[in-house]
PDB file of C-alpha atoms in Angstrom:
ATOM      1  CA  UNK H   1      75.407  69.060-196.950  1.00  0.00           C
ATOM      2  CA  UNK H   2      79.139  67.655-196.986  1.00  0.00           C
ATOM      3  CA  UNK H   3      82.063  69.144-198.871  1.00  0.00           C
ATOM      4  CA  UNK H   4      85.514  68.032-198.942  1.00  0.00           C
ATOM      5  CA  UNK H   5      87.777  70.770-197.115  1.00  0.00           C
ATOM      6  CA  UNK H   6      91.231  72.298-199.010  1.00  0.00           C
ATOM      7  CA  UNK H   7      92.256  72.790-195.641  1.00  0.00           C
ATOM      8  CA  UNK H   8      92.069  72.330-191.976  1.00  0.00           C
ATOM      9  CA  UNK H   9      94.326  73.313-189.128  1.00  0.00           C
ATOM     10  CA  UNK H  10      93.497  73.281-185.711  1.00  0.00           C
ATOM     11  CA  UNK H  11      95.714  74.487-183.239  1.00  0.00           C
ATOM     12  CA  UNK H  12      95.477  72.954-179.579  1.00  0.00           C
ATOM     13  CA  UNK H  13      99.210  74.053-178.844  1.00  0.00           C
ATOM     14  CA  UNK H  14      97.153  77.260-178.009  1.00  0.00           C
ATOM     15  CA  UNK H  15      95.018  76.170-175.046  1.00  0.00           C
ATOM     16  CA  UNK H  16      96.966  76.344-171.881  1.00  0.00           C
ATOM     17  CA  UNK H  17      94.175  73.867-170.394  1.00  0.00           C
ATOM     18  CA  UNK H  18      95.323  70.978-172.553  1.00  0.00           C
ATOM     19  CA  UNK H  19      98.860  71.484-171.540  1.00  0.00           C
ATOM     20  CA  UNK H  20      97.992  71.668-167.768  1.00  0.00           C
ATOM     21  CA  UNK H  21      95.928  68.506-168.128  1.00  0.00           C
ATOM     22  CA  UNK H  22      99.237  67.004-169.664  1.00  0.00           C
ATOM     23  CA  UNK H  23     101.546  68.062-167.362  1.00  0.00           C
ATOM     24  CA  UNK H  24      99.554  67.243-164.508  1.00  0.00           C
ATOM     25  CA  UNK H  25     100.035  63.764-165.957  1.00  0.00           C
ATOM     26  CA  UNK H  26     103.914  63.552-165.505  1.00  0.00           C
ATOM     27  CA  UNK H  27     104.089  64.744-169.334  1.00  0.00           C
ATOM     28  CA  UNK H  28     107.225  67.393-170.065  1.00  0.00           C
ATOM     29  CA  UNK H  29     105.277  70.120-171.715  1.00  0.00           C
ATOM     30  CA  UNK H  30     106.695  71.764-174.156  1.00  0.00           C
ATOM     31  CA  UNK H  31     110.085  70.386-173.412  1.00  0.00           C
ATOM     32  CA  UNK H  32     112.132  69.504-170.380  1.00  0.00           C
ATOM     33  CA  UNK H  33     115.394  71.244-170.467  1.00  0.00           C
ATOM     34  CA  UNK H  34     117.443  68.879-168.424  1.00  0.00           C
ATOM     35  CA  UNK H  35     117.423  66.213-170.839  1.00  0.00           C
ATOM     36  CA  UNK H  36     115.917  68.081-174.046  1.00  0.00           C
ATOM     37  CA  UNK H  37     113.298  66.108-174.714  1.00  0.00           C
ATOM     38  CA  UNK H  38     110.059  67.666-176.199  1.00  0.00           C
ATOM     39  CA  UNK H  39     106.360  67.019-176.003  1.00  0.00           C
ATOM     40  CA  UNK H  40     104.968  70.020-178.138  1.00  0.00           C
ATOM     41  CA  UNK H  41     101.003  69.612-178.078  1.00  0.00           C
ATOM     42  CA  UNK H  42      99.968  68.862-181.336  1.00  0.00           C
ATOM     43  CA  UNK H  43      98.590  70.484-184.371  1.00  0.00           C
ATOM     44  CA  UNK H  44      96.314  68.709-186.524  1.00  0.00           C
ATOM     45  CA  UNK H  45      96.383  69.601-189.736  1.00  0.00           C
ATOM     46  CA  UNK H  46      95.334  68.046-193.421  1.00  0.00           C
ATOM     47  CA  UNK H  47      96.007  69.556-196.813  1.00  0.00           C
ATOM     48  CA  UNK H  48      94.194  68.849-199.514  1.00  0.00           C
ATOM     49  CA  UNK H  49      97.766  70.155-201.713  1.00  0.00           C
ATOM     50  CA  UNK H  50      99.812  67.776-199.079  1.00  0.00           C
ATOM     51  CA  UNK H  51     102.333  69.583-196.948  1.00  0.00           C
ATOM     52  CA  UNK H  52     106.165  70.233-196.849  1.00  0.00           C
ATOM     53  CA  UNK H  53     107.000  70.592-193.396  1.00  0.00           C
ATOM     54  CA  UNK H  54     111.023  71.031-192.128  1.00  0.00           C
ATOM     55  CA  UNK H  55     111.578  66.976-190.594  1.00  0.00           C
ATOM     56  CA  UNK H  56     111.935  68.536-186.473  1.00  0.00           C
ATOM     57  CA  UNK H  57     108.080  70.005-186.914  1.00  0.00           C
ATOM     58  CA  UNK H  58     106.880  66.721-187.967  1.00  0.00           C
ATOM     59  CA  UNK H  59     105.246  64.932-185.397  1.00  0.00           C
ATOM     60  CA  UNK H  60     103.194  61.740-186.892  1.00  0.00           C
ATOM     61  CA  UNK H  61     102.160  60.928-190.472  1.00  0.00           C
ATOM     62  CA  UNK H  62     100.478  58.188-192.082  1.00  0.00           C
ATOM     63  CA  UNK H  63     102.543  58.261-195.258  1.00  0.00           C
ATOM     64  CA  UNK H  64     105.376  60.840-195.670  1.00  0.00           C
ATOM     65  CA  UNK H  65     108.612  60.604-197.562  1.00  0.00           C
ATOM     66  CA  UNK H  66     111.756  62.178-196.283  1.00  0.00           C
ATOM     67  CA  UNK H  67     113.547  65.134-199.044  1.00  0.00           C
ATOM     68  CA  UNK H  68     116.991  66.152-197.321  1.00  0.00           C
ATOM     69  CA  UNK H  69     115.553  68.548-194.325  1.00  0.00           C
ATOM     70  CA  UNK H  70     112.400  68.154-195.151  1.00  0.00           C
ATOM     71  CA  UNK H  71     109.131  65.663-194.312  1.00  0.00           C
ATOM     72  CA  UNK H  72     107.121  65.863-197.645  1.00  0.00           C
ATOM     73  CA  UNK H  73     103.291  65.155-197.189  1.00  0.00           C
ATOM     74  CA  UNK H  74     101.140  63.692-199.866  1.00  0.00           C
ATOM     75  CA  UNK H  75      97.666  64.837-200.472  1.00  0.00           C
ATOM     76  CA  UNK H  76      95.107  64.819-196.922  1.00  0.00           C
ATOM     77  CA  UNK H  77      91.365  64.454-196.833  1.00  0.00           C
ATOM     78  CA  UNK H  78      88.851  65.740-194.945  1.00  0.00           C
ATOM     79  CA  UNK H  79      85.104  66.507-194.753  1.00  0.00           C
ATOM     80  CA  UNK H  80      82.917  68.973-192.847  1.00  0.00           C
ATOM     81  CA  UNK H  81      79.226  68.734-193.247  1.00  0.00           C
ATOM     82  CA  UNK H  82      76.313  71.450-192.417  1.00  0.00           C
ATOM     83  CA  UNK H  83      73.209  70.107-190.611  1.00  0.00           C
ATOM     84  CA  UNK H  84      70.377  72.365-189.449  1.00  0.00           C
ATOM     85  CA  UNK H  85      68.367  71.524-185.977  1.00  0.00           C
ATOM     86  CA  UNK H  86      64.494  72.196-185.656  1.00  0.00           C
ATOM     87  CA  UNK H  87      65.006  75.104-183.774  1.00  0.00           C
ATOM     88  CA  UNK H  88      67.722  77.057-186.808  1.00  0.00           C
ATOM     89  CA  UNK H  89      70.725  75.881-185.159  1.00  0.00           C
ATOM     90  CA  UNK H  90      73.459  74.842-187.486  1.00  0.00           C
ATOM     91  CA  UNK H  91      75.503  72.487-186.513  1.00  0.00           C
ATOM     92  CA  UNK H  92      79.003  72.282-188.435  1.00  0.00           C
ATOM     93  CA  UNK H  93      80.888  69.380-188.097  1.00  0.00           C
ATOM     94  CA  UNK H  94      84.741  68.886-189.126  1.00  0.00           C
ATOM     95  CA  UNK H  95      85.679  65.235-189.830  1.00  0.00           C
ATOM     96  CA  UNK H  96      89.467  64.846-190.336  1.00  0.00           C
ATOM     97  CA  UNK H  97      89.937  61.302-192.349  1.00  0.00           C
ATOM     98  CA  UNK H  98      93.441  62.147-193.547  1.00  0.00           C
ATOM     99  CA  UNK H  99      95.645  64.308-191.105  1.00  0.00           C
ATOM    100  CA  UNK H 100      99.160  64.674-189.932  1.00  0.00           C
ATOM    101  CA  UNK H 101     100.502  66.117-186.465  1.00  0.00           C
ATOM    102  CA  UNK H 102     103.028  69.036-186.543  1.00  0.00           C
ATOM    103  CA  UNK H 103     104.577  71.277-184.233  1.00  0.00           C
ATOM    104  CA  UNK H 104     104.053  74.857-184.402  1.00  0.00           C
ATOM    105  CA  UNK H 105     107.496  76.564-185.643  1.00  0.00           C
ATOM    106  CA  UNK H 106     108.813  79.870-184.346  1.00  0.00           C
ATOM    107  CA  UNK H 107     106.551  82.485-183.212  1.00  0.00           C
ATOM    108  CA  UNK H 108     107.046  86.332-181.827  1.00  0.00           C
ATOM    109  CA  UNK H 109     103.598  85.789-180.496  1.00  0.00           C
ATOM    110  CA  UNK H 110     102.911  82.523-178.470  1.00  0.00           C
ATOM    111  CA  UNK H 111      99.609  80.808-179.778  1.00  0.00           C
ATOM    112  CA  UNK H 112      98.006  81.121-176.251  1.00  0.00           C
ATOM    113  CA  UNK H 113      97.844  84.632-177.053  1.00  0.00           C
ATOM    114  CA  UNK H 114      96.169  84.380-180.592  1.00  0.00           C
ATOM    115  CA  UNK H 115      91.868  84.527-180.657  1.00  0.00           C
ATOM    116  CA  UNK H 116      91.410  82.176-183.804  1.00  0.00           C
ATOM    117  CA  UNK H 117      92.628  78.577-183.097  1.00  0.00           C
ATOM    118  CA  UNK H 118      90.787  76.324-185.921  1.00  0.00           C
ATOM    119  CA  UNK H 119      90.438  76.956-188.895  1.00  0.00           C
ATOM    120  CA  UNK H 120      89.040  75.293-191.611  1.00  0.00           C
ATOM    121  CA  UNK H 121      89.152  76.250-195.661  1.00  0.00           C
ATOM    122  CA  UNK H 122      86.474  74.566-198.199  1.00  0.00           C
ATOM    123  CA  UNK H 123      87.228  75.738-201.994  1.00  0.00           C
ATOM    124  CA  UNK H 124      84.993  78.823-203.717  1.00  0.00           C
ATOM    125  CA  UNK H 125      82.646  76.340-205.417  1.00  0.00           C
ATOM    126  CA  UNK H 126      80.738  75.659-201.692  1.00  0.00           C
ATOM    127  CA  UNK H 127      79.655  78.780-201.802  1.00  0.00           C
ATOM    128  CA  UNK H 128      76.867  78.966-204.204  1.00  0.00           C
ATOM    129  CA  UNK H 129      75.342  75.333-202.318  1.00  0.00           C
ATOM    130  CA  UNK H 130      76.023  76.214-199.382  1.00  0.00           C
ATOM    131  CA  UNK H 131      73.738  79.283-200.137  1.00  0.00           C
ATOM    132  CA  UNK H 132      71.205  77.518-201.893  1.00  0.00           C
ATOM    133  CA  UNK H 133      70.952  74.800-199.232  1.00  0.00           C
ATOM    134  CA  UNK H 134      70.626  77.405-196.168  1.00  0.00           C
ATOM    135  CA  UNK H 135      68.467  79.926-198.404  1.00  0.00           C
ATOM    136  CA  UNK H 136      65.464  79.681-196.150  1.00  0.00           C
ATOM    137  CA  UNK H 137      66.982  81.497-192.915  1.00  0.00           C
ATOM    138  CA  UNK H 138      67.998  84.642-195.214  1.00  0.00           C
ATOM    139  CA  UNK H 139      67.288  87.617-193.040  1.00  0.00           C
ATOM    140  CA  UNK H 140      67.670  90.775-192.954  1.00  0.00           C
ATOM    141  CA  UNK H 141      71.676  91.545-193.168  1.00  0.00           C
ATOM    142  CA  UNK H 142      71.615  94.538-191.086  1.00  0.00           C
ATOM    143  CA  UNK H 143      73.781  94.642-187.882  1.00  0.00           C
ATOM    144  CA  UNK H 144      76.952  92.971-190.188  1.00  0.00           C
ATOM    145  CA  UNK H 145      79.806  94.374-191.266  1.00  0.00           C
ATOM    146  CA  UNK H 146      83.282  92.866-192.823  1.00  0.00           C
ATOM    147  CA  UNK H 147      86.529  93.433-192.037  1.00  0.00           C
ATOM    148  CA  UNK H 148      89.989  92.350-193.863  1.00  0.00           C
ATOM    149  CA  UNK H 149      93.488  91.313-194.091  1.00  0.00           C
ATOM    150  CA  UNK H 150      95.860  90.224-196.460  1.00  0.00           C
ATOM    151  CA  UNK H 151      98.674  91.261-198.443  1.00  0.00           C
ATOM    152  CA  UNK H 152      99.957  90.851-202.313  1.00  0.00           C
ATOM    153  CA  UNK H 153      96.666  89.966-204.155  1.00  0.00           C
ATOM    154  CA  UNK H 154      95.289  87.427-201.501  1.00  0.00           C
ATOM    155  CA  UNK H 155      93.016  88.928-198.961  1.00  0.00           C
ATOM    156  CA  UNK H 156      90.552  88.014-196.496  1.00  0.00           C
ATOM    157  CA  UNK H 157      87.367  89.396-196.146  1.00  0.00           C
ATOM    158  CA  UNK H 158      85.231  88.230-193.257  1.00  0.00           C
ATOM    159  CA  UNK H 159      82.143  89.036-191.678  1.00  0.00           C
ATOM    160  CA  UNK H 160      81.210  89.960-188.418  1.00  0.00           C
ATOM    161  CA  UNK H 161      77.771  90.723-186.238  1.00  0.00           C
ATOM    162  CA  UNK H 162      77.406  94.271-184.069  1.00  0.00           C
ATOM    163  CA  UNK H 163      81.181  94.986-182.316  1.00  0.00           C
ATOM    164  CA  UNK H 164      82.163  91.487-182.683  1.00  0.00           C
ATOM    165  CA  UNK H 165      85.064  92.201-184.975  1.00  0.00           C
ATOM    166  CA  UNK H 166      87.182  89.874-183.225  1.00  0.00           C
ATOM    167  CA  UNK H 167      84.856  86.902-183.382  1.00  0.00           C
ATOM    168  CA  UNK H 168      82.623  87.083-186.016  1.00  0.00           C
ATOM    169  CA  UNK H 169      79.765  85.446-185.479  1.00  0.00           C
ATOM    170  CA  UNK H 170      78.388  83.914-181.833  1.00  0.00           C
ATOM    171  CA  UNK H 171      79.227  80.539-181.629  1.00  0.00           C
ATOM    172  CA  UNK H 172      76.735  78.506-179.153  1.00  0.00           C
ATOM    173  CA  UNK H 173      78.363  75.794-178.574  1.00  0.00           C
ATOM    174  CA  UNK H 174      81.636  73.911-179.721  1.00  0.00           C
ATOM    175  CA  UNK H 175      83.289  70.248-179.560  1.00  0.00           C
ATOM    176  CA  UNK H 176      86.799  69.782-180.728  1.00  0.00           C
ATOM    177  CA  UNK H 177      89.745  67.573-179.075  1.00  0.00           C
ATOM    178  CA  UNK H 178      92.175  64.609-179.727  1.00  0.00           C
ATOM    179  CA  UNK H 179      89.881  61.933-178.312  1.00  0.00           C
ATOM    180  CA  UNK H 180      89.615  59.372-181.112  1.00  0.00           C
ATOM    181  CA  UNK H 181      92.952  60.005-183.650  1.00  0.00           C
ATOM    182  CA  UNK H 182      94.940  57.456-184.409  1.00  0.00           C
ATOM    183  CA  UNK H 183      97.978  59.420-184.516  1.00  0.00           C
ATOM    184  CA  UNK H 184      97.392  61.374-181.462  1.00  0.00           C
ATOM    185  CA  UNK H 185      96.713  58.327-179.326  1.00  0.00           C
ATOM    186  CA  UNK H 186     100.148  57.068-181.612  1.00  0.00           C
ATOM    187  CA  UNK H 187     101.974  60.237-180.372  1.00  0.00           C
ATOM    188  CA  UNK H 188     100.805  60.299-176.977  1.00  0.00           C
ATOM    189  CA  UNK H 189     101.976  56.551-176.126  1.00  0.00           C
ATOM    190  CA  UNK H 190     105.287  56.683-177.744  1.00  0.00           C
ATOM    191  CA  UNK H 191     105.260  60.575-175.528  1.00  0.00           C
ATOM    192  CA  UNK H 192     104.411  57.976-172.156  1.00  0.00           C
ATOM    193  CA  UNK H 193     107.189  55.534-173.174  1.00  0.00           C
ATOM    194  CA  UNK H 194     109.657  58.346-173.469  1.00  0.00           C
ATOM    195  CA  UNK H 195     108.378  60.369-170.538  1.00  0.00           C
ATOM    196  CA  UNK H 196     108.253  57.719-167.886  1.00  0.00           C
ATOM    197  CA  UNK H 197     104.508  58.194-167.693  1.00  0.00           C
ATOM    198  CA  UNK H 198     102.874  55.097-166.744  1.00  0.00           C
ATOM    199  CA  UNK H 199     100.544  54.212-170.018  1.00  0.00           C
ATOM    200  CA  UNK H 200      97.435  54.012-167.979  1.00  0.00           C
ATOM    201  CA  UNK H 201      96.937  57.135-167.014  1.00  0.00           C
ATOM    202  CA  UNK H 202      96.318  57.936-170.903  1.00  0.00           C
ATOM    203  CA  UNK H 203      93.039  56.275-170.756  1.00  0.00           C
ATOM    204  CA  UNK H 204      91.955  59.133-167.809  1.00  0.00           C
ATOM    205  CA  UNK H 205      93.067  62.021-169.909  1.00  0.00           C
ATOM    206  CA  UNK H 206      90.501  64.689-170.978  1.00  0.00           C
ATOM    207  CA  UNK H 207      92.162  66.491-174.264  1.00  0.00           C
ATOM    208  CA  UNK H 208      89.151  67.865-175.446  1.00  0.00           C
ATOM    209  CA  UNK H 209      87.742  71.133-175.477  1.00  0.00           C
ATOM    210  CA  UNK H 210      84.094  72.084-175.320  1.00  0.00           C
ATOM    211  CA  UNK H 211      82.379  75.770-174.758  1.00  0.00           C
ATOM    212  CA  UNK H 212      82.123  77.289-171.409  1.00  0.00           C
ATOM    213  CA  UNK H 213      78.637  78.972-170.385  1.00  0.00           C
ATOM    214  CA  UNK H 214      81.317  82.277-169.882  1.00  0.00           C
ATOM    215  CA  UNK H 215      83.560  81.818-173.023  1.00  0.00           C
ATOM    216  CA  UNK H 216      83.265  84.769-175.294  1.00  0.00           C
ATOM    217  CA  UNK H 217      83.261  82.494-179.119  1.00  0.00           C
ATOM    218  CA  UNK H 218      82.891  83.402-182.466  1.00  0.00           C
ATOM    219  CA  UNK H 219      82.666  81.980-185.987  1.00  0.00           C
ATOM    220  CA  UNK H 220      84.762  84.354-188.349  1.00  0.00           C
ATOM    221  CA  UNK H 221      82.951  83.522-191.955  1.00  0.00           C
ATOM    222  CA  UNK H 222      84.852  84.726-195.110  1.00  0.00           C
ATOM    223  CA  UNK H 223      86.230  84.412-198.634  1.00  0.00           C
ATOM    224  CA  UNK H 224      89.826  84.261-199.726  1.00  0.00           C
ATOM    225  CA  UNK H 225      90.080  86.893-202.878  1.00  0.00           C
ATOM    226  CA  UNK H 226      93.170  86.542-205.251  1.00  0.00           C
ATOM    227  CA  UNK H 227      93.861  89.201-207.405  1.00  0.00           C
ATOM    228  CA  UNK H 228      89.991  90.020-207.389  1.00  0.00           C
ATOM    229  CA  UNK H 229      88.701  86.606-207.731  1.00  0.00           C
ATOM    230  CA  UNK H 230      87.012  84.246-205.449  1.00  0.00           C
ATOM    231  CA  UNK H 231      89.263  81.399-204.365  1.00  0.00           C
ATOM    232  CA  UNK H 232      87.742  80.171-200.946  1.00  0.00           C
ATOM    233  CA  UNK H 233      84.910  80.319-198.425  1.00  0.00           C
ATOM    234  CA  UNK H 234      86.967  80.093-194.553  1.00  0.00           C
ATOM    235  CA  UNK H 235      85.738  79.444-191.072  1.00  0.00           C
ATOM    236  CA  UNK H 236      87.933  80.202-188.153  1.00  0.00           C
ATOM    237  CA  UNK H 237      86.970  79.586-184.474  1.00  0.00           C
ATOM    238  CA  UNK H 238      87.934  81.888-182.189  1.00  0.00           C
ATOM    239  CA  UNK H 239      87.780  82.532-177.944  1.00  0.00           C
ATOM    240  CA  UNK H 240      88.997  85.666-175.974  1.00  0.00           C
ATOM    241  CA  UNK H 241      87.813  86.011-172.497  1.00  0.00           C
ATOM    242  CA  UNK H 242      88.140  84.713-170.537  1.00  0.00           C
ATOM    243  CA  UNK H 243      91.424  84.881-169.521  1.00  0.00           C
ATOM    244  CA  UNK H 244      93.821  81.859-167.432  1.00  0.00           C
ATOM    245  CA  UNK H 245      96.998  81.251-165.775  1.00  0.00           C
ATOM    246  CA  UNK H 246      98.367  77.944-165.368  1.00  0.00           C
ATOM    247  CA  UNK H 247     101.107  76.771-163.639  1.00  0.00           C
ATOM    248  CA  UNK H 248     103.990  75.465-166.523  1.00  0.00           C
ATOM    249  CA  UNK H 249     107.247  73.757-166.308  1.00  0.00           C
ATOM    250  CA  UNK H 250     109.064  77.137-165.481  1.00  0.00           C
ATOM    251  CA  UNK H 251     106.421  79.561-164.286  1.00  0.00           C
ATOM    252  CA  UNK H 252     103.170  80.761-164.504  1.00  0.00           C
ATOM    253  CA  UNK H 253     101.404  81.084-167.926  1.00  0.00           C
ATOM    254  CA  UNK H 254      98.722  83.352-168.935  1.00  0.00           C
ATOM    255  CA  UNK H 255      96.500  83.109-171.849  1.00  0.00           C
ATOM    256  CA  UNK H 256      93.423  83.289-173.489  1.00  0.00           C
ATOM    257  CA  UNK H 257      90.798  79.816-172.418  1.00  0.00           C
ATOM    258  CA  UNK H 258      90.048  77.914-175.099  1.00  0.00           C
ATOM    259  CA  UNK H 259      87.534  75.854-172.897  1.00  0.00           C
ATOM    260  CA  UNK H 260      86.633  73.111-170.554  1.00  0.00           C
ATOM    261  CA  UNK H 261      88.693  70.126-171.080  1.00  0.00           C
ATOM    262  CA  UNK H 262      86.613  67.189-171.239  1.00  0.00           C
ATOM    263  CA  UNK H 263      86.647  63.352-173.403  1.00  0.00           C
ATOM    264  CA  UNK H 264      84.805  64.380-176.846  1.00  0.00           C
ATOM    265  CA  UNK H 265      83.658  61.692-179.239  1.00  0.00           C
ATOM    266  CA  UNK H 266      83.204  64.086-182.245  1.00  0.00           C
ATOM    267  CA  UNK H 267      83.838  67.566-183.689  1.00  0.00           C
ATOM    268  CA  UNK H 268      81.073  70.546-183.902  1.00  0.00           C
ATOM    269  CA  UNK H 269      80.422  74.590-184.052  1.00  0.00           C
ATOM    270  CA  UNK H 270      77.157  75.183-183.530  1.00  0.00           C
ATOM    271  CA  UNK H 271      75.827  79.127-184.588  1.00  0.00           C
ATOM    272  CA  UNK H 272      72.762  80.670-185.519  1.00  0.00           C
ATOM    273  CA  UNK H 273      71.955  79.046-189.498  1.00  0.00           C
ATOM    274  CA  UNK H 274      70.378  82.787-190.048  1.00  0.00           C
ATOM    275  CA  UNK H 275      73.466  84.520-188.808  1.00  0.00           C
ATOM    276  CA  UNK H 276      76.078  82.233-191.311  1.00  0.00           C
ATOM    277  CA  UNK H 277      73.856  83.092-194.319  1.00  0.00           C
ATOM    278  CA  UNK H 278      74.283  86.828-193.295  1.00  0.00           C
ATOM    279  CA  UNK H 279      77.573  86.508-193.034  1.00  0.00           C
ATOM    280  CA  UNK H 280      77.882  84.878-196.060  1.00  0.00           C
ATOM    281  CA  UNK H 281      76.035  87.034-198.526  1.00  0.00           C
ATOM    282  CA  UNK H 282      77.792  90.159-196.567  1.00  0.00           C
ATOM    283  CA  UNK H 283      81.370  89.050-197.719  1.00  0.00           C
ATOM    284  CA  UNK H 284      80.221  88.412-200.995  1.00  0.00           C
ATOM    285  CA  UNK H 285      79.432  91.804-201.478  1.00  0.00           C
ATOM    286  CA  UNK H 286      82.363  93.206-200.952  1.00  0.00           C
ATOM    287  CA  UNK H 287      84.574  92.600-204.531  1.00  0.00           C
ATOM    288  CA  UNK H 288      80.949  93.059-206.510  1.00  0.00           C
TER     289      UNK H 288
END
């Protein structure tokens, strides 16, 4: 099964191992405060509404057309696709066609901090195939429980399995990085040219992230309700333990790991197919 997704954001600012695997490279990351030059780790994001970003938190576009302070971003696509294994793995797999690199803008809390770090949005309509395509691993739904958040007539109801309520769902095995995008590899030599950093050592860089045997993962499954109607059906990855401390610029850093940092050649979340039905049917319960 393959839908096309509204929306998908994936946030390796947050992951303190990419940025040590950058700096370690001669790379000034976030920013170097003798000269002011920046090299924020990227977002990658797509939209299937486009995006309006302010022009400083734009970091590479395909096509984009310039509105006084603002970089406006046409309409993004990209897919994710659902494939179960033999033994009632599925195996979810993000494909970002369309996609634009941002920085993230101001936060009180720094993203290294955050437990969700990808997230990925596919409109209401998925639901019912989604279902229909998974419907023989329904189980028993006991053990689940949802959980919320939201504010003015759009909330979030998600699932998750035992105390999890953090994660969601366990998450076996994941696959995401910057190996392979054109505008990352884009970003990243024009970064070399501007950092002294001979171009070279890009081709030795590992800027993805797969699951550690110790990382505590989960898969937060829910719907997006406005005003008491169905609107979405969202995934969000998210890691909390264990925890790291890297050496930055300016001092030591401590987070939460998002991984090992490896070369990936494409993108995956691997749970339970049993425990995503679950999950499913429990947050569709909730509004009736």
């Amino acid at each position: 099964m393959e839908f096309e997704l509204m929306r998908m954001n994936v946030f390796f600012p947050s992951s303190l191992e990419i940025q040590e695997e950058l700096l370690k490279a001669g790379f000034k990351v976030p920013y170097d405060k003798e000269t002011g030059r920046k090299t924020p780790v990227p977002v990658v994001s797509s939209s299937m509404e486009g995006r309006k970003l302010r022009r400083g938190r734009l970091l590479k576009a395909k096509d984009v057309e310039m509105k006084d302070k603002f970089a406006v971003i046409p309409e993004e696509r990209a897919l994710i696709e659902f494939e179960v294994t033999e033994k009632g793995f599925l195996v979810i797999r993000p494909k970002p066609l369309e996609y634009h690199l941002e920085e993230l803008g101001f936060l009180s809390v720094p993203p290294r901090l955050w437990g969700t770090w990808a997230s990925f949005s596919l409109p209401f309509s998925a639901y019912d195939v989604l279902l229909s395509g998974l419907e023989e691993f329904k189980e028993d739904e006991k053990g689940f429980y949802t959980a919320s958040k939201g504010s003015r007539g759009r909330i979030e109801v998600y699932a998750y399995k035992g105390k999890r309520k953090d994660l969601g769902i366990p998450v076996f095995s994941y696959s995401l990085g910057l190996h392979g995008l054109t505008l990352a590899e884009e970003y990243l030599r024009e970064k070399a040219e501007e950092n002294s950093v001979p171009e070279e050592r890009l081709r030795y860089l590992k800027l993805g992230l797969r699951k550690r045997k110790e990382t505590r993962a989960g898969l937060r499954v829910g719907i997006v309700w406005e005003n008491g109607t169905p609107v979405e059906v969202t995934l969000k990855l998210s890691t909390t333990e264990p925890r790291i401390k890297i050496q930055g610029l300016y001092g030591e850093l401590a987070g939460k790991s998002r991984g090992e940092v490896t070369r990936v050649d494409d993108w995956h979340i691997v749970v339970h197919a049993s425990d995503f039905v679950a999950a499913l049917e429990t947050v569709r319960r909730t509004f009736g």
